[in-house]
mmCIF file of C-alpha atoms in Angstrom:
data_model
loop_
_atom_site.group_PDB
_atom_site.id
_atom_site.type_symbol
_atom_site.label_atom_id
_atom_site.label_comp_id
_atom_site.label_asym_id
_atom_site.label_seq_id
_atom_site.Cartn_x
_atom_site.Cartn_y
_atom_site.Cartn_z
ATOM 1 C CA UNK A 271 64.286 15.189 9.334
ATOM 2 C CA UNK A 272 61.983 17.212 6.661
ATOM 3 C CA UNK A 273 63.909 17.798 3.350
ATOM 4 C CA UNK A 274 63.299 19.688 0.359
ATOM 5 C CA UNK A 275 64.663 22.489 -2.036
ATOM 6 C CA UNK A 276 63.366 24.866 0.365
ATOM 7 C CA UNK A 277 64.390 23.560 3.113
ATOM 8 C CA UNK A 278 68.576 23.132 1.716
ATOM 9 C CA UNK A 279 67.708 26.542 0.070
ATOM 10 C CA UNK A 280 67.196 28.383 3.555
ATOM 11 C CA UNK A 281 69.746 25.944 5.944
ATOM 12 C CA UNK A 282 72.333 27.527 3.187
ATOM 13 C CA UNK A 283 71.475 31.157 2.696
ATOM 14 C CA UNK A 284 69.392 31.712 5.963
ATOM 15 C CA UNK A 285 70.542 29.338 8.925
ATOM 16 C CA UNK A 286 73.800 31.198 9.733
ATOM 17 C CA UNK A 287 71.732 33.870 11.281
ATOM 18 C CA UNK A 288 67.989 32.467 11.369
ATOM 19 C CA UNK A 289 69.235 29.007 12.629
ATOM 20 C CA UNK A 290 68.626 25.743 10.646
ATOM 21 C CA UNK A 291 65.347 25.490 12.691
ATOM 22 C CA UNK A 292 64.386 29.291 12.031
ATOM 23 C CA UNK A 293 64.402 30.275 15.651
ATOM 24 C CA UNK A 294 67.216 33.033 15.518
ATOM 25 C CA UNK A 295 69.751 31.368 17.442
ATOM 26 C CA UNK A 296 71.794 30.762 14.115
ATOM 27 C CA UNK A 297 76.022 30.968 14.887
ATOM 28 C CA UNK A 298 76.119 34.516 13.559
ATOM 29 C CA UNK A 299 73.175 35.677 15.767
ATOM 30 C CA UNK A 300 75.078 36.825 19.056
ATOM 31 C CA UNK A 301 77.254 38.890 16.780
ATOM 32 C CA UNK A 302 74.148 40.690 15.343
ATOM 33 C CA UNK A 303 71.958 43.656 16.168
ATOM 34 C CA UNK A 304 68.865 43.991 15.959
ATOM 35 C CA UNK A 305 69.290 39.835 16.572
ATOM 36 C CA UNK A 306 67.812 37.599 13.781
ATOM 37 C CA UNK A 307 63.707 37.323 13.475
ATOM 38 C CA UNK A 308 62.268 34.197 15.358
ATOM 39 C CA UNK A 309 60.611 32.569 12.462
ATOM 40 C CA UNK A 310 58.777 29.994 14.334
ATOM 41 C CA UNK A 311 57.304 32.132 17.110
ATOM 42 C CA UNK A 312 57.706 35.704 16.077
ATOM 43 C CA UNK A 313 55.089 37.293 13.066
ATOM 44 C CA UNK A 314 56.406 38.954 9.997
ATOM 45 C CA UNK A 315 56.001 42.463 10.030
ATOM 46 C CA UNK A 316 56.297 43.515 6.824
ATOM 47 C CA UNK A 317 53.356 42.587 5.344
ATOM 48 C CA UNK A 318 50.132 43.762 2.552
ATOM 49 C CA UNK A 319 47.142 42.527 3.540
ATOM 50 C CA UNK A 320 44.600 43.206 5.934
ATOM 51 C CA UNK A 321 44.853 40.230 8.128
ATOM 52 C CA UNK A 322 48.236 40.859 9.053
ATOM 53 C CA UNK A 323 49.365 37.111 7.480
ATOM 54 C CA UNK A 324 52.135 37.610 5.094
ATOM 55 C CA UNK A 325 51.416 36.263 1.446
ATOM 56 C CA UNK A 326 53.960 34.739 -0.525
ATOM 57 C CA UNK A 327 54.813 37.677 -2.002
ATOM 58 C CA UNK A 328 55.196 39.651 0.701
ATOM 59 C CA UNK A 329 57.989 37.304 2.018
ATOM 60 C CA UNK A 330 59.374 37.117 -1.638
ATOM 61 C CA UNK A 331 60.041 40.375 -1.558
ATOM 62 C CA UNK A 332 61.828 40.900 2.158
ATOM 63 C CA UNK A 333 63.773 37.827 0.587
ATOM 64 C CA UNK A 334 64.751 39.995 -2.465
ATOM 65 C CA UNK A 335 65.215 43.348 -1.141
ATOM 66 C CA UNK A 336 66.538 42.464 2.369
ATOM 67 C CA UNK A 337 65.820 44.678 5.244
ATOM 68 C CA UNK A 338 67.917 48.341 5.569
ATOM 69 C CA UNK A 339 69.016 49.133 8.376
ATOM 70 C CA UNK A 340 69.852 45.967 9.884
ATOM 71 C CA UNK A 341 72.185 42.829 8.787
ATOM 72 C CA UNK A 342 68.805 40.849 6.589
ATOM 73 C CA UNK A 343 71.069 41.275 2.915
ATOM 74 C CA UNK A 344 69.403 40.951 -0.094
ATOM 75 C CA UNK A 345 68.946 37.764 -1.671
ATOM 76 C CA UNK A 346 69.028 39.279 -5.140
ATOM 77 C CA UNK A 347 71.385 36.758 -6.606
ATOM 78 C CA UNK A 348 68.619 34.016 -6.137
ATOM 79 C CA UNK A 349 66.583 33.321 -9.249
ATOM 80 C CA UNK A 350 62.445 33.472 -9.015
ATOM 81 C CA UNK A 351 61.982 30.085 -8.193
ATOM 82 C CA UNK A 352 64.483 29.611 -5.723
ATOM 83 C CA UNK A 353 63.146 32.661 -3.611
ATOM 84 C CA UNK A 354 59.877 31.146 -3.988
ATOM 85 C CA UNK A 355 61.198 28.237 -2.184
ATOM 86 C CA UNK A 356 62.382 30.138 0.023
ATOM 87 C CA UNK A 357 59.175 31.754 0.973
ATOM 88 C CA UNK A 358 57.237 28.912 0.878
ATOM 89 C CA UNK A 359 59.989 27.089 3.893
ATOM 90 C CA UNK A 360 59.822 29.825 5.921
ATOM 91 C CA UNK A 361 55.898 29.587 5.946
ATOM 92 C CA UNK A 362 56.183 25.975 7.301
ATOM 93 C CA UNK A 363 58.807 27.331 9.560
ATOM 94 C CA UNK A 364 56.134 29.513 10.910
ATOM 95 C CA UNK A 365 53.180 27.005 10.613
ATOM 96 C CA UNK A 366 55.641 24.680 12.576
ATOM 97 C CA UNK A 367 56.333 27.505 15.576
ATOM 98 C CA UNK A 368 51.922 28.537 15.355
ATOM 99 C CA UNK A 369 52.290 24.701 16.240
ATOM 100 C CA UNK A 370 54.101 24.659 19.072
ATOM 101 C CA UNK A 371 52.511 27.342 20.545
ATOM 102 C CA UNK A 372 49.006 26.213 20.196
ATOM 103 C CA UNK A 373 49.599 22.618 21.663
ATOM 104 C CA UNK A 374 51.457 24.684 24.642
ATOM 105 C CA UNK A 375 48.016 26.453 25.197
ATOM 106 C CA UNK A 376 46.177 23.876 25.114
ATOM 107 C CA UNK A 377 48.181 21.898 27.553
ATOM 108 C CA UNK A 378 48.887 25.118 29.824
ATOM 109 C CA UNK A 379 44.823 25.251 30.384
ATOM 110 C CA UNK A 380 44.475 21.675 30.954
ATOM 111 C CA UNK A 381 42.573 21.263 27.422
ATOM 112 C CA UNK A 382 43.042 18.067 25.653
ATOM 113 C CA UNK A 383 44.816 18.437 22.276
ATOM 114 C CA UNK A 384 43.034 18.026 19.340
ATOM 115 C CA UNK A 385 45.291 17.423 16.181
ATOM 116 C CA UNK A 386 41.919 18.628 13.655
ATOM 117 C CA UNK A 387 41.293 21.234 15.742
ATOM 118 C CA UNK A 388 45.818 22.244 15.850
ATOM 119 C CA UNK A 389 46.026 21.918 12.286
ATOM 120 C CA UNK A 390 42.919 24.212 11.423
ATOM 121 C CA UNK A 391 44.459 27.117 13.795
ATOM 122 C CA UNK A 392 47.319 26.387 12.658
ATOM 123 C CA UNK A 393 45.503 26.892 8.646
ATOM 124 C CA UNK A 394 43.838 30.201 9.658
ATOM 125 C CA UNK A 395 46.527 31.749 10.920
ATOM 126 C CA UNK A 396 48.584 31.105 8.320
ATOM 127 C CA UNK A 397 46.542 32.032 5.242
ATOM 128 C CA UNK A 398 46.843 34.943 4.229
ATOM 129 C CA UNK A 399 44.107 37.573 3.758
ATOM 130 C CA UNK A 400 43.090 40.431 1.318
ATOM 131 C CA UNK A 401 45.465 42.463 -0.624
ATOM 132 C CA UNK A 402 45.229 45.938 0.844
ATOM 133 C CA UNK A 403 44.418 48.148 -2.340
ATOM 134 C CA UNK A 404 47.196 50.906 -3.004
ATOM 135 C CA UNK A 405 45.654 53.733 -4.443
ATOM 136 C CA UNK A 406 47.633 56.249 -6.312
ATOM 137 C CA UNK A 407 50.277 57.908 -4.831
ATOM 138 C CA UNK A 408 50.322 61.660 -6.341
ATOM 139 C CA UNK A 409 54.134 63.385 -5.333
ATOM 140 C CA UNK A 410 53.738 66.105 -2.295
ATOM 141 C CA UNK A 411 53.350 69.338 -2.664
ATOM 142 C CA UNK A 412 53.103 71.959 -0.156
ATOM 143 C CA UNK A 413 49.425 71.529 0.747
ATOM 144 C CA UNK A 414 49.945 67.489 1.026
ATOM 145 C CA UNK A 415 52.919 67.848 3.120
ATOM 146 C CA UNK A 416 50.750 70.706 5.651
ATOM 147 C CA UNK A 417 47.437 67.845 5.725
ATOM 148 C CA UNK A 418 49.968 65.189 6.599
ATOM 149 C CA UNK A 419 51.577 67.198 9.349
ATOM 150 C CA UNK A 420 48.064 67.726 10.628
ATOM 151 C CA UNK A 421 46.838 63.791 10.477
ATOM 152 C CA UNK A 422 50.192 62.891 11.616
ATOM 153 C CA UNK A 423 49.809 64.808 14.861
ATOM 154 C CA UNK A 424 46.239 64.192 15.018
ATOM 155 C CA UNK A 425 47.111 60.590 15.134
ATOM 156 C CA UNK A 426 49.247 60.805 17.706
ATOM 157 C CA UNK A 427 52.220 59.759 15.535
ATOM 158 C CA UNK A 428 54.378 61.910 17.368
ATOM 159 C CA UNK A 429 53.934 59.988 20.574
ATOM 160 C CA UNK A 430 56.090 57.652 19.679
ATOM 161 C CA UNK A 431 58.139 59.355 16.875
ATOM 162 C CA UNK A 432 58.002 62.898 17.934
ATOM 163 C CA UNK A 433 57.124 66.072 16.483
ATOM 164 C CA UNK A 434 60.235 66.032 14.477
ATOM 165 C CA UNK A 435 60.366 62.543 13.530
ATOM 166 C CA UNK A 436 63.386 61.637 15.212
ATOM 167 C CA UNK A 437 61.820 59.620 18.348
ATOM 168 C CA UNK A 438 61.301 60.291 21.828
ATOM 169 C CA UNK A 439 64.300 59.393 23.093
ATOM 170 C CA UNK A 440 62.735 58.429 26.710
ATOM 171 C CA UNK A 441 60.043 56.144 25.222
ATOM 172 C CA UNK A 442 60.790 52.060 25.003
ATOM 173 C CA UNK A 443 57.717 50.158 23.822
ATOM 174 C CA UNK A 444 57.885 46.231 23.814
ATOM 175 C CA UNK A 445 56.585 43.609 21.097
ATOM 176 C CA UNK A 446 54.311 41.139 21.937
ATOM 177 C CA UNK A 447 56.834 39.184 23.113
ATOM 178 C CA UNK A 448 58.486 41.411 25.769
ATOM 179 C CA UNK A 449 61.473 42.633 23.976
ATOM 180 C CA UNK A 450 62.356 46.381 23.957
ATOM 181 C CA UNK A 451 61.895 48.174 20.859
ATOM 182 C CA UNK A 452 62.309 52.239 19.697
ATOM 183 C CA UNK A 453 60.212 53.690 17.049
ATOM 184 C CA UNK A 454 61.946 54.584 14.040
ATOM 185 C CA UNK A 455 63.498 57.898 13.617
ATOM 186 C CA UNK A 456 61.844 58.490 10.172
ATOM 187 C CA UNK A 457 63.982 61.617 10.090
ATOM 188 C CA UNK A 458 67.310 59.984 10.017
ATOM 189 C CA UNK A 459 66.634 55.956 9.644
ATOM 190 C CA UNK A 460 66.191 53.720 7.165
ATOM 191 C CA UNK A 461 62.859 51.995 6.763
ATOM 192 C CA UNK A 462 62.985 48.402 7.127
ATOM 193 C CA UNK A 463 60.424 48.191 4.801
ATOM 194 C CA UNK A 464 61.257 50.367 1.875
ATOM 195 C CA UNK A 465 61.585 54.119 0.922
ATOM 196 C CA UNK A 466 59.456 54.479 -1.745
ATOM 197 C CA UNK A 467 56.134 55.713 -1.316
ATOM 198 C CA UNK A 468 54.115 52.285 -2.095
ATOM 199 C CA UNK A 469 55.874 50.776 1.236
ATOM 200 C CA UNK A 470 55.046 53.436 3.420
ATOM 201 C CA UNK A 471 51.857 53.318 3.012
ATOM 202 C CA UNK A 472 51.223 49.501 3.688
ATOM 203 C CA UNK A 473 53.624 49.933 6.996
ATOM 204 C CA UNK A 474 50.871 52.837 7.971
ATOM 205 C CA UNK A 475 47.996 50.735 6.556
ATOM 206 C CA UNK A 476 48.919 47.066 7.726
ATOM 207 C CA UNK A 477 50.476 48.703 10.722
ATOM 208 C CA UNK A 478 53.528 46.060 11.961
ATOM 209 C CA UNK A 479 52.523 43.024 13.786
ATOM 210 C CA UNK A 480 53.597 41.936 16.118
ATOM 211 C CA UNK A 481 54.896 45.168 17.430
ATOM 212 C CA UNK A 482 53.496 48.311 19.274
ATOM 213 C CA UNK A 483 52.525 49.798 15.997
ATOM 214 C CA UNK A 484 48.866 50.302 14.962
ATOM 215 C CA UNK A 485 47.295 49.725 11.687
ATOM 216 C CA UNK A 486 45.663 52.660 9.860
ATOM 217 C CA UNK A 487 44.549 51.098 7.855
ATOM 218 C CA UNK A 488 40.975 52.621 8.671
ATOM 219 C CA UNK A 489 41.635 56.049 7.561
ATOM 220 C CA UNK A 490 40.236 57.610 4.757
ATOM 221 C CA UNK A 491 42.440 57.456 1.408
ATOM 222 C CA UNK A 492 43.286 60.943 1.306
ATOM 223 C CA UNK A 493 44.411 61.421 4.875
ATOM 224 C CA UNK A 494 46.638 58.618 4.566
ATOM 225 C CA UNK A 495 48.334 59.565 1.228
ATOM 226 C CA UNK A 496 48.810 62.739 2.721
ATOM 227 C CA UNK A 497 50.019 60.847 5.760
ATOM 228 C CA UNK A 498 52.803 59.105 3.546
#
């Protein structure tokens, strides 16, 4: 069985609810909603670049700041380092799942396996790509807030998160795996990705992967800061 820093790091401070194996059947899990992330199989969606592969960082911070809204606490009392670690396990916890899946392909459409050809997927899809450039963020003012409204709608933002920005309550999307999610009530939820300014525009921008929502990440600068 693999052992290192990491690995003790995240079977201490992350297996109750992640599992030991990351695949979110931990002993806390059944006790938890929304239930624990699949590491291995499910993608991170809080992420800054423009591949939709989380860096380091990225990770480093969910670690750090944990996720509101749901029972992901903050890891705060970890030092640098260890939350480094940290990150850096549960990117072989998700190389190890890209794994799995792969081979499964290949054996589902009769393809031999190829351990070169497993291990580069496996590579690609875990590197992670660009930074997406944050451009200054100037506070709203009236005329902001009245272009946002109008790219918001023209979007079709309120689709999914209605006109107000409380949801519409009849609408259940599903992530790529077939679960049921809700879009967030931006009126009256907390973001799992932040508050401030900075993190709503890389949730519009990166989009979320591995769930029904889009990246924007297409849109000119100043319809997306007046978007945020």
């Amino acid at each position: 069985e693999r052992s290192s820093p990491g690995r003790r790091l995240f079977v201490l401070h992350c297996g109750a609810c992640h599992g030991p194996e990351g695949d979110g059947n931990g002993l806390a899990a059944r006790h938890l909603f929304p239930r624990p992330r699949d590491l291995r199989w499910e993608p991170s969606r809080l992420v800054s670049t423009k591949n939709g592969v989380p860096s380091l960082d990225d990770t480093v911070s969910v670690l750090r700041r944990g996720i509101p809204g749901t029972s992901m606490a903050s890891n705060d009392g970890l030092d640098d380092d260890e939350l480094l670690l940290l990150a850096e396990e549960v990117r072989q916890l998700r190389g190890a799942g890209l794994r799995e899946q792969i081979v499964y392909e290949m054996e589902l459409n009769g393809e031999e396996v190829s351990q070169d050809d497993v291990e580069e997927s496996v590579d690609f899809l875990t590197s992670a790509g660009e930074a997406i450039v944050i451009p200054p963020i100037e506070p709203a003012v009236p005329s902001s807030v009245v272009r946002g409204r109008e790219v918001y709608l023209e979007l079709g933002c309120a689709s999914c998160h209605g006109e107000d920005g409380a949801g519409v309550a009849e609408q259940i999307w599903h992530d790529e795996r077939g679960f049921p999610v809700r879009a967030r009530d931006l009126a009256r939820d907390l973001l799992k990705g932040g508050q401030d300014a900075t993190s709503v525009y890389l949730r519009i921008a990166a989009g979320m992967p591995g769930s029904p929502h889009p990246s924007c990440g297409g849109l000119p600068r100043q319809p997306l800061t007046d978007l945020v």
